[in-house]
Structure formats: structure tokens, C-alpha cells
PDB file of C-alpha atoms in Angstrom:
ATOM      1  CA  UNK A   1      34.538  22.665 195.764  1.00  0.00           C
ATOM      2  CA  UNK A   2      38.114  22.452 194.738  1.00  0.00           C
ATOM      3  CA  UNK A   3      39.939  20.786 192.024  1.00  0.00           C
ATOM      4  CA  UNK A   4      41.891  17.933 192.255  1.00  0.00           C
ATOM      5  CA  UNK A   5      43.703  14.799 190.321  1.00  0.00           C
ATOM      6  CA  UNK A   6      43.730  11.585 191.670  1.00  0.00           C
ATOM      7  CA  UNK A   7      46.875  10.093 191.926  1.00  0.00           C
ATOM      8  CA  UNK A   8      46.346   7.016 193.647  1.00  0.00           C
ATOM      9  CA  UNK A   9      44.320   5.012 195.814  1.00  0.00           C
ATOM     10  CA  UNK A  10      43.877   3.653 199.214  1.00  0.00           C
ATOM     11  CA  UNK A  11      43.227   0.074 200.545  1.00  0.00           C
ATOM     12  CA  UNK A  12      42.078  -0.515 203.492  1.00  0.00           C
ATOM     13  CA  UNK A  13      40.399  -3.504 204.883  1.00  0.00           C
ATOM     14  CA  UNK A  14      39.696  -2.947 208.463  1.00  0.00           C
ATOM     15  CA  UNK A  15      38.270   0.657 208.949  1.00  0.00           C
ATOM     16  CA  UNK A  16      35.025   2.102 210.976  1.00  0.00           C
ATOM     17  CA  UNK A  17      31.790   0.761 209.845  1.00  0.00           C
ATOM     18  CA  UNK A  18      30.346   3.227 208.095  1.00  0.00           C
ATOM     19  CA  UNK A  19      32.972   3.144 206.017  1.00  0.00           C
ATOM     20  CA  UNK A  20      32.597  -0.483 204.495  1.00  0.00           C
ATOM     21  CA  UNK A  21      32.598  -0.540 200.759  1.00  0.00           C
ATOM     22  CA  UNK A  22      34.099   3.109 200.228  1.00  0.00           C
ATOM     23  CA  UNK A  23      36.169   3.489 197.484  1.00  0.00           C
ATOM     24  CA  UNK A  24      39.272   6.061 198.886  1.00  0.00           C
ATOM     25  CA  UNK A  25      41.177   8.048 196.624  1.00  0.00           C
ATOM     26  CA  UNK A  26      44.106  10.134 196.952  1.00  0.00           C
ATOM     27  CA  UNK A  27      43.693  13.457 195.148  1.00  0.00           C
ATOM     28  CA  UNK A  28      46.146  16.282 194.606  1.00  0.00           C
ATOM     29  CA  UNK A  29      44.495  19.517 194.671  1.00  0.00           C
ATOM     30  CA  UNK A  30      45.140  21.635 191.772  1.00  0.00           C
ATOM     31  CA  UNK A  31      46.371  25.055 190.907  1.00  0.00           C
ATOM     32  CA  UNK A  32      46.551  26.062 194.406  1.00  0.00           C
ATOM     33  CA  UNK A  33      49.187  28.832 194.753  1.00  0.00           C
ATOM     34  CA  UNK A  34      50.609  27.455 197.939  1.00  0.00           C
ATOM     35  CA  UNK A  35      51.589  23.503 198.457  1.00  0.00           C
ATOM     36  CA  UNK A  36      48.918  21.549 199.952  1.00  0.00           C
ATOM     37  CA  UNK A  37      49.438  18.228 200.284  1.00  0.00           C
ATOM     38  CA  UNK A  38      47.694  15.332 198.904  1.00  0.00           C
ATOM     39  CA  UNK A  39      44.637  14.238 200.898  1.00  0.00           C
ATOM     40  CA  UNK A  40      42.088  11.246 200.542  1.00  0.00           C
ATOM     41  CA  UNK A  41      38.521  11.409 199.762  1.00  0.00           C
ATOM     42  CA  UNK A  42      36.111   9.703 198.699  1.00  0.00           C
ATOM     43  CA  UNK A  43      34.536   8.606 195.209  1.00  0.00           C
ATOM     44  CA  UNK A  44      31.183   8.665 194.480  1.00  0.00           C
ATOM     45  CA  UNK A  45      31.324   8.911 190.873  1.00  0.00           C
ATOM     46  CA  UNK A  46      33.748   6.433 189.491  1.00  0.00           C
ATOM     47  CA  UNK A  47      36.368   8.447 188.844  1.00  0.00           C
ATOM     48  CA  UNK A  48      39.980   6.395 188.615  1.00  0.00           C
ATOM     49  CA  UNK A  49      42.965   7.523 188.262  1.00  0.00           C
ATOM     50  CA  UNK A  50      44.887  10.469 186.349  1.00  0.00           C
ATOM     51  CA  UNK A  51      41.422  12.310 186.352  1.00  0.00           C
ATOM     52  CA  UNK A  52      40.842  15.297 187.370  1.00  0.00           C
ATOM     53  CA  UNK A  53      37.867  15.641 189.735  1.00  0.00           C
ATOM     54  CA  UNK A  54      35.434  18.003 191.891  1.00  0.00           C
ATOM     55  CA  UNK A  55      36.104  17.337 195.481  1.00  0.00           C
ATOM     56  CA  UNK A  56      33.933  18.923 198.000  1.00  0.00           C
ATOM     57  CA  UNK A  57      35.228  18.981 201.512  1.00  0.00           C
ATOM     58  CA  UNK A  58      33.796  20.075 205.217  1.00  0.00           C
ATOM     59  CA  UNK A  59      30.236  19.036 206.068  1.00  0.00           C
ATOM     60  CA  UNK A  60      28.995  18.763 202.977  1.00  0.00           C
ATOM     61  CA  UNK A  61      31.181  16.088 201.653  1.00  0.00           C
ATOM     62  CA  UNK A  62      29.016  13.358 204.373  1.00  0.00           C
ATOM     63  CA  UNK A  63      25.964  14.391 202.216  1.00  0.00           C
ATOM     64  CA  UNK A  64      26.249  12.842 199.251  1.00  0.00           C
ATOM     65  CA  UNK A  65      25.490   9.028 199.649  1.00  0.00           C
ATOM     66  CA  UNK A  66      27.273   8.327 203.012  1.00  0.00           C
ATOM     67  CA  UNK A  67      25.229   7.698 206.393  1.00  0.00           C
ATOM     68  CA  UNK A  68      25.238  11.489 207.887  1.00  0.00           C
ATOM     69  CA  UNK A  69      27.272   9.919 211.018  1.00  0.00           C
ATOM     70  CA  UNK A  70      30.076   8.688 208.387  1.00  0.00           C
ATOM     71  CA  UNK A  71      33.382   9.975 208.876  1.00  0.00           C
ATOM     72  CA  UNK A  72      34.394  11.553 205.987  1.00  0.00           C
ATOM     73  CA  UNK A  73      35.281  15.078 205.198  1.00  0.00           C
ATOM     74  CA  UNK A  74      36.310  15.074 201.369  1.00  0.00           C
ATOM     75  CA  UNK A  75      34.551  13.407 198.771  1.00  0.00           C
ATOM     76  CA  UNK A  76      34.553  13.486 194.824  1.00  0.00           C
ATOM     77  CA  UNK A  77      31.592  14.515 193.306  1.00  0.00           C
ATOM     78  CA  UNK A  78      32.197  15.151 189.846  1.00  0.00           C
ATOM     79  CA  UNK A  79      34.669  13.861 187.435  1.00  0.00           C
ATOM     80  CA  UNK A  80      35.647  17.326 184.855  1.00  0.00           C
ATOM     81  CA  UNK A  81      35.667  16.911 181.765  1.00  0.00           C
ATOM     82  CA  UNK A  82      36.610  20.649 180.477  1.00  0.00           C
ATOM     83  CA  UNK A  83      38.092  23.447 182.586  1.00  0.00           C
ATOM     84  CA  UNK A  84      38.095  26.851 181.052  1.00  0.00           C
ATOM     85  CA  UNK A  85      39.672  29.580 183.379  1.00  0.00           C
ATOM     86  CA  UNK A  86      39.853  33.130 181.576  1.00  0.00           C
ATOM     87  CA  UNK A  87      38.588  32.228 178.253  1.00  0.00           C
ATOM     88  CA  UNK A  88      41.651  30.182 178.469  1.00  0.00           C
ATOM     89  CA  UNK A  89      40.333  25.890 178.288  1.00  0.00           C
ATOM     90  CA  UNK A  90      43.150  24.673 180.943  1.00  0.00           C
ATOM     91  CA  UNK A  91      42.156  21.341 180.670  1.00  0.00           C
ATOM     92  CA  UNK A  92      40.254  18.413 178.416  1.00  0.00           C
ATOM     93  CA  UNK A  93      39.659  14.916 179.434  1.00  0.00           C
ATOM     94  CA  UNK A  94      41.400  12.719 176.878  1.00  0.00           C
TER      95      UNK A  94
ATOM     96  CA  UNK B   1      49.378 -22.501 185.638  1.00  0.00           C
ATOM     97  CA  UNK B   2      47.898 -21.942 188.788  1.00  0.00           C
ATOM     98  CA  UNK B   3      47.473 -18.920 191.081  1.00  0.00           C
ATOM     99  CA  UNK B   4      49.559 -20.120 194.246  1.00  0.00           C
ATOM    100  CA  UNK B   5      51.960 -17.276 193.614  1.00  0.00           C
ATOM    101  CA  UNK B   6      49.264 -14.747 193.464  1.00  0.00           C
ATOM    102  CA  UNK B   7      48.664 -13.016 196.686  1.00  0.00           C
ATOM    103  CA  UNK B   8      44.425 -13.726 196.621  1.00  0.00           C
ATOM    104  CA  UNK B   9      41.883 -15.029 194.671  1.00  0.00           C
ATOM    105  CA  UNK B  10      38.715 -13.309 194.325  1.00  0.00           C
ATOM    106  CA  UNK B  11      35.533 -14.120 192.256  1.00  0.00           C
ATOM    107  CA  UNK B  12      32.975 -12.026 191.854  1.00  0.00           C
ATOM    108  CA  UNK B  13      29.489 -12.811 190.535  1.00  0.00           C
ATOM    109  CA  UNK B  14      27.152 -10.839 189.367  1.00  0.00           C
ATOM    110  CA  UNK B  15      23.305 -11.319 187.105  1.00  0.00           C
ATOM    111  CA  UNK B  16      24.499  -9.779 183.396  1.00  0.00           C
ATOM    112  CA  UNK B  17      27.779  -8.518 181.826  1.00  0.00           C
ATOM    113  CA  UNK B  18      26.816  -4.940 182.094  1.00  0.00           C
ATOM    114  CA  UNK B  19      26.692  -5.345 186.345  1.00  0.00           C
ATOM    115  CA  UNK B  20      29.617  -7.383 185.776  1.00  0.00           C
ATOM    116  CA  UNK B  21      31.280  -4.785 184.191  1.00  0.00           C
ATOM    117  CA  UNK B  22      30.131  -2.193 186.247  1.00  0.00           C
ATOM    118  CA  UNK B  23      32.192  -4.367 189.379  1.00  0.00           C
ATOM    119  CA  UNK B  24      35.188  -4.382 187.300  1.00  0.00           C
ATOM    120  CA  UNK B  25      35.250  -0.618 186.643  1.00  0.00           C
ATOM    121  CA  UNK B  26      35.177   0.305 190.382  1.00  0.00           C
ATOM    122  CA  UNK B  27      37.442  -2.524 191.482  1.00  0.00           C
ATOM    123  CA  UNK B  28      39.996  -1.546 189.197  1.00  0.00           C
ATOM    124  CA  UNK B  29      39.593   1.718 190.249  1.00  0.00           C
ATOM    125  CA  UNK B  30      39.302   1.053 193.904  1.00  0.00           C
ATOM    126  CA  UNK B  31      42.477  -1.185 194.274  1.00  0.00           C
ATOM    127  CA  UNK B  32      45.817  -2.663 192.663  1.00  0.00           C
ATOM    128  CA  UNK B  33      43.995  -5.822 191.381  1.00  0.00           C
ATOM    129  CA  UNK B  34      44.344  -7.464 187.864  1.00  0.00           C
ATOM    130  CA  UNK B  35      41.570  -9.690 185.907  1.00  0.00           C
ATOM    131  CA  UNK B  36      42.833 -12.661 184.841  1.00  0.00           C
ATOM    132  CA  UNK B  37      39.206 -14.041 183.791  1.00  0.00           C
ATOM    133  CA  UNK B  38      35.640 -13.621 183.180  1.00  0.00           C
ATOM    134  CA  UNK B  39      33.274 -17.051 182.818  1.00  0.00           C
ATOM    135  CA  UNK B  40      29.775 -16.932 181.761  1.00  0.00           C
ATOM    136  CA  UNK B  41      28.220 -19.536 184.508  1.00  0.00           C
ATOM    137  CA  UNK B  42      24.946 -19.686 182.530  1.00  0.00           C
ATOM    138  CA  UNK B  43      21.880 -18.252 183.815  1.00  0.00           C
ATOM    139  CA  UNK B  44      22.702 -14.599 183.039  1.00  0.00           C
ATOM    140  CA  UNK B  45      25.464 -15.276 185.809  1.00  0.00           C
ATOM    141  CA  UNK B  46      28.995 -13.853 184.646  1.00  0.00           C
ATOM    142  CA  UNK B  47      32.022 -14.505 187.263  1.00  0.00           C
ATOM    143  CA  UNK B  48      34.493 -12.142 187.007  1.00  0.00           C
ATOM    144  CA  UNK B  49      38.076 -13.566 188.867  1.00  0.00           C
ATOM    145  CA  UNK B  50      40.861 -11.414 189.384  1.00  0.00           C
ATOM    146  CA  UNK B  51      44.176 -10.989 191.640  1.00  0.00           C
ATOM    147  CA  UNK B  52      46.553  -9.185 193.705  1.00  0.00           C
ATOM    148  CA  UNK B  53      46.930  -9.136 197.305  1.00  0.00           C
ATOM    149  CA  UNK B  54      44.537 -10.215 200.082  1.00  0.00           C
ATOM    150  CA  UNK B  55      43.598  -6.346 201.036  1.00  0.00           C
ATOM    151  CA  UNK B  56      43.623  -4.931 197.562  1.00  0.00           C
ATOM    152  CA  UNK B  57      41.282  -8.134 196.675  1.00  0.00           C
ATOM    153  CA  UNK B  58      38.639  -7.767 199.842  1.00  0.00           C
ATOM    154  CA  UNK B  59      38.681  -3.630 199.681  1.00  0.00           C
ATOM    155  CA  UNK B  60      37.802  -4.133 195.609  1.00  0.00           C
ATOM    156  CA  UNK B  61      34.988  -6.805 196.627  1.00  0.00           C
ATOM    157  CA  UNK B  62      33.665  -4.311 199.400  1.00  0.00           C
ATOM    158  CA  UNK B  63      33.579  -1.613 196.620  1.00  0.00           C
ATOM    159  CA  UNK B  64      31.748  -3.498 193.777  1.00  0.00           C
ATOM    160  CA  UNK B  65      29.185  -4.343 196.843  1.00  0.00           C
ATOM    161  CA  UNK B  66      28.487  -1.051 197.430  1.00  0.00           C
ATOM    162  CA  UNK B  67      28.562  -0.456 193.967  1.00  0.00           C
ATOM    163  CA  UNK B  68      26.033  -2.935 193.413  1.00  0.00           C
ATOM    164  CA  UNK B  69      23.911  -2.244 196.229  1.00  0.00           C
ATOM    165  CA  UNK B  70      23.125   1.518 195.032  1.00  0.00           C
ATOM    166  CA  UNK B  71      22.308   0.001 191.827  1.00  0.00           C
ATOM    167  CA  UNK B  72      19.648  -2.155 193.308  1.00  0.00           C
ATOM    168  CA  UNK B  73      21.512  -5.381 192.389  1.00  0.00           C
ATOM    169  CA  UNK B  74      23.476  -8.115 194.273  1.00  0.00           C
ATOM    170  CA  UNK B  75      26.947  -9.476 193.755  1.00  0.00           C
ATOM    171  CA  UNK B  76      27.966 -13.024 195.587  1.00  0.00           C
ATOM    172  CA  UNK B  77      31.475 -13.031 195.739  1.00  0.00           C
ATOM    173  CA  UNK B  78      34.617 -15.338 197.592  1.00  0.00           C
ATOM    174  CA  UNK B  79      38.283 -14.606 198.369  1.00  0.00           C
ATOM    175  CA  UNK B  80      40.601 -17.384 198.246  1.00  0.00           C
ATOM    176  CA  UNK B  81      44.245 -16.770 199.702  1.00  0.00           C
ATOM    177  CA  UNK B  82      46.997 -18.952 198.369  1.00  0.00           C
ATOM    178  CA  UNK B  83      44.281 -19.975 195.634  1.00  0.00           C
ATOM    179  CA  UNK B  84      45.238 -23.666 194.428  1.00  0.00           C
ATOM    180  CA  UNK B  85      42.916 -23.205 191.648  1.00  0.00           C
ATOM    181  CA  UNK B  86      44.045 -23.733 187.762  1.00  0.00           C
ATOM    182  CA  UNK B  87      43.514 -20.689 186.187  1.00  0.00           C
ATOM    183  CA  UNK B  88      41.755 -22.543 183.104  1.00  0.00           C
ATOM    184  CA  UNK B  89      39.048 -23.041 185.540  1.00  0.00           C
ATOM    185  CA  UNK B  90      38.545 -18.994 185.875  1.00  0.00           C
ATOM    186  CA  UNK B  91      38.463 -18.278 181.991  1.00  0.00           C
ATOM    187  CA  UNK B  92      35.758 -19.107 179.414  1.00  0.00           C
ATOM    188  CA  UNK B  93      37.942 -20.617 176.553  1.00  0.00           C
ATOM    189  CA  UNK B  94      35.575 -20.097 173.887  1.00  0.00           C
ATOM    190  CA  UNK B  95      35.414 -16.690 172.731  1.00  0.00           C
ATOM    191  CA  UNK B  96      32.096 -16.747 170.537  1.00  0.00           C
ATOM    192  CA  UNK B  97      28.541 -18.324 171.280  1.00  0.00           C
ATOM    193  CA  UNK B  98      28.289 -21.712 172.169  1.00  0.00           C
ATOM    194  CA  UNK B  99      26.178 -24.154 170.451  1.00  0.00           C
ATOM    195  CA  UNK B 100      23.336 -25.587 172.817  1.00  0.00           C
ATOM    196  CA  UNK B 101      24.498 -28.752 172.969  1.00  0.00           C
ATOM    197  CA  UNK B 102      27.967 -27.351 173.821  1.00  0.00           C
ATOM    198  CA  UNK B 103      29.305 -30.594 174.299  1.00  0.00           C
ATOM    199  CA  UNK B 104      29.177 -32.300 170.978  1.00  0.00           C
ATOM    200  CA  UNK B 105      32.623 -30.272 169.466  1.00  0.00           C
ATOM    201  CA  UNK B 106      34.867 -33.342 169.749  1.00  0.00           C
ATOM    202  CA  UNK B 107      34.456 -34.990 166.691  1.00  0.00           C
ATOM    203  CA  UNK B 108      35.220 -32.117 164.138  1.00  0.00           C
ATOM    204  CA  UNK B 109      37.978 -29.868 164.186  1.00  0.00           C
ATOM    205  CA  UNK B 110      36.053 -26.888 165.944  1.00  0.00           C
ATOM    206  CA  UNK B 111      33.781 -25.852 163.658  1.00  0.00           C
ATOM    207  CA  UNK B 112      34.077 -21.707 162.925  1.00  0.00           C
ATOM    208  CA  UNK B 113      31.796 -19.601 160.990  1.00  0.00           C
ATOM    209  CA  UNK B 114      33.941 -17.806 158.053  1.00  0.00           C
ATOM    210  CA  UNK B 115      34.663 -14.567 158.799  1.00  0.00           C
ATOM    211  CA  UNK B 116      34.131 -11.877 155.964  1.00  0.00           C
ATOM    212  CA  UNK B 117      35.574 -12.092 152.331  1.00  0.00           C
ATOM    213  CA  UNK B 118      39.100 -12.384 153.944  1.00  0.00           C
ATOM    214  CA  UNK B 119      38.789 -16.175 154.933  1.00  0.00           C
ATOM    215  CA  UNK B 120      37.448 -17.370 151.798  1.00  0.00           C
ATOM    216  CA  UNK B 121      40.371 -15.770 149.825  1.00  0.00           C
ATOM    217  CA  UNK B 122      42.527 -19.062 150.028  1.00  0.00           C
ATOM    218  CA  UNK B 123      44.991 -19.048 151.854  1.00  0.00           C
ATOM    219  CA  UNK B 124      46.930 -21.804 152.775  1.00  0.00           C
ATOM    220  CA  UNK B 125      45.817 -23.118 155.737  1.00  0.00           C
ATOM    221  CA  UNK B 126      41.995 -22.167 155.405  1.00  0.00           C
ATOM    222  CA  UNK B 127      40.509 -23.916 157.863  1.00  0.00           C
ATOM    223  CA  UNK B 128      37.394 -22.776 157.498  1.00  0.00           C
ATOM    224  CA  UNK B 129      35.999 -24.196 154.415  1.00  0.00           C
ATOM    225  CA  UNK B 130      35.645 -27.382 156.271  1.00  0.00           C
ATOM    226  CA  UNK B 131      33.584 -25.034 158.417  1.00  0.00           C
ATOM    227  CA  UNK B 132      30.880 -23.994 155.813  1.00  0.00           C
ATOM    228  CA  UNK B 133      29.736 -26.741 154.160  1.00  0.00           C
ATOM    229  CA  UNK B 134      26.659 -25.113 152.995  1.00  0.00           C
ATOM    230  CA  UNK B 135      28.128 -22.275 151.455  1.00  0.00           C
ATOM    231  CA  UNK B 136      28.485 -24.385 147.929  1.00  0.00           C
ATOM    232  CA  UNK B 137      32.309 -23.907 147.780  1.00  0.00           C
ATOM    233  CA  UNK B 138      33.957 -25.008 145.117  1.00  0.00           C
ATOM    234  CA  UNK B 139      34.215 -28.842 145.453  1.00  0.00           C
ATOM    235  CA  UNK B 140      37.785 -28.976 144.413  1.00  0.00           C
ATOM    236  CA  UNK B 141      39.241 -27.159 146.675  1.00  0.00           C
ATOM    237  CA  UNK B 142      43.007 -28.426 147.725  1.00  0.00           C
ATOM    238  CA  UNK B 143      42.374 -26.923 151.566  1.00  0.00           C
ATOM    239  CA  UNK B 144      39.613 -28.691 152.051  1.00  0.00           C
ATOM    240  CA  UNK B 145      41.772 -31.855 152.067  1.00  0.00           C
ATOM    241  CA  UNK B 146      44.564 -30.485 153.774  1.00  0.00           C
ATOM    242  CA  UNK B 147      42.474 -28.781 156.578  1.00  0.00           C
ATOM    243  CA  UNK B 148      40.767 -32.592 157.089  1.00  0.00           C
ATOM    244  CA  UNK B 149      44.366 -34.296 157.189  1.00  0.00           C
ATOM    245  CA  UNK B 150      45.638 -31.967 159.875  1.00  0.00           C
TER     246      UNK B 150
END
């Protein structure tokens, strides 16, 4: 799982099937040491944005709620709340 | 005002406010689209209409769908390009609970319930003691007359 902040969203009205009804977010992951650019996954949870999210990527972002055929390889699965990194909290939801 | 100038129309209709809601939430979140009204059909029905253009409004419907669907409830739903619809028609005007017989408000002056110690503390234009009739106000109260001459 990596963390990430949503910074936007995607529309997108003709897509693959399995797709239909899939809310797609753009997240940019966070406190990676090198740049990695912004990707799109999708939500499961709700979250909107300026949040700051769980992503999970590779195979095991098709099992949460998507047919196992869908095409997705990044989804959000958790919307943080409180990060704490050291002893040090790095982050609270407003 | 109408909506010609908005990209799309779409309505969404769901059983309940809280489902209703619920679409909102991930429509907002799903795509650029804006609210402009929610309309309690009767029933338990609330229709939720909102804007902005014709993807952002049919990806948001798709979402609140699937929203919907893993909740184990239905949504009916329409998008209107180029909507020539008057936005009154979108929006409940009355804020509060309507009387059952929600028709009969044409003779009086919308009657409304006074609100806390702060409407009864005469002010000029105190509307509402014409509202409370049962409330023994004083009987010589000025506003009374002036709120029945306006």
C-alpha cells in the first residue's frame, strides 16, 4: 500500500465495461524520495479530493469490489485519517 | 432563469434523503458537477438536479449507480443536454414542512411558526404575530396591523 493525495479526478464516459460506474481519481503518491508521477486509481471508499488516501496497486487492487477480469491496477482503499511516522504525527485530517 | 447555458441537465432520484445524499457525495466527488436543486417528489422520493457538462453529468450518474447498487438500492435518473427547463421547476421553494393540504397558502400572507424568543421581541416588521394567533399576544399590538396592511 502506498500513500497518496488525490488531486483531481477523471471523467470518462465511454470506457471498457467493467469499468461502468467507477469513480477514477488522480492521486499523487506521497513522501516518495524520488518523483513519481501522478497516476489514477480507483475509489472505493468515498474519498474526494485534498485527502490523503491508502492506495493499493498490482493484483490486489482488482480485489476489492471490481469483477476479477476488471482492468484496474490501483485502487483506494482507505481514506487516513492520522499518519504518525517516528513518533512524529505527519499528518491529521482536518 | 433557465439552464440553456449549462452544459447538461441531470436528475437523479433516489427513495429517502439519506440515499439521496449518499448520490450527491460521490457525484461531487466523482466529477466537476454543481447542485443547483433538490425537490422532495413525495413518496419518500427526493430528486436531486445538478449541472456541468454532458460527461462530467453521465460519469457522476454512472457513479451514484454503482453507488447505489452496492447499497442494495436503486436510483432512476435522466440527462438532459441543452436543458430548456426553468430552474424553479428543479428546487423545492419551501424550506420547512408543508401543510397537507399544501395548496390552501394563498389567502394569508404565508403563515410561519415564530421562531424562538427573538421574533416575538418586536421588531418592526414582525411578521409573525399574524402567524400565531393562538399564542394570546397582546391584542394591541401596532405590527399586527402593519404586517396585515402589507
Amino acid at each position: 500500500m502506498r500513500i497518496a493525495r488525490v488531486i483531481g479526478s477523471v471523467v470518462s464516459t465511454v470506457k471498457t465495461e467493467t469499468l461502468t460506474g467507477a469513480k477514477l481519481l488522480v492521486v499523487a503518491p506521497l513522501g516518495e524520495t524520488h518523483a513519481v508521477e501522478p497516476y489514477v486509481a480507483v475509489d472505493t471508499v468515498g474519498a474526494g479530493r485534498g485527502e490523503v488516501v491508502l492506495v493499493t496497486t498490482g493484483s490486489a487492487a482488482r480485489m476489492v469490489e471490481h469483477p476479477s477480469h476488471a482492468p484496474v491496477d490501483a485502487t483506494i482503499i482507505a481514506i487516513v485519517d492520522r499518519l504518525e511516522t517516528d513518533a512524529w504525527i505527519t499528518y491529521i485530517k482536518d | 432563469m433557465d439552464l440553456w447555458h449549462a452544459g447538461a441537465l441531470g436528475v437523479v432520484e433516489a427513495q429517502g434523503l439519506a440515499a439521496s445524499i449518499v448520490a450527491v457525495d460521490v457525484m461531487t466527488k466523482a466529477a466537476d458537477v454543481k447542485v443547483i436543486g433538490v425537490r422532495r417528489v413525495g413518496g419518500g422520493l427526493v430528486a436531486v438536479s445538478f449541472i456541468g457538462d454532458m460527461a462530467s453529468v453521465t460519469a457522476a450518474i454512472d457513479s451514484a449507480r454503482r453507488a447505489a447498487a452496492a447499497a442494495g438500492g436503486t436510483l432512476t435518473s435522466t440527462v438532459i443536454g441543452r436543458p430548456a427547463v426553468p430552474a424553479s421547476l428543479l428546487r423545492d421553494d419551501t424550506a420547512g414542512e408543508r401543510p397537507a393540504g399544501g395548496a390552501a397558502s394563498g389567502a394569508r400572507a404565508k403563515p410561519r411558526p415564530a421562531r424562538g424568543p427573538a421574533a416575538r421581541r418586536g421588531t418592526p416588521r414582525a411578521p409573525v404575530s399574524d402567524a400565531a394567533p393562538a399564542e394570546a399576544e397582546p391584542p394591541a399590538e401596532p405590527p399586527t396591523d402593519r404586517a396585515r396592511g402589507e
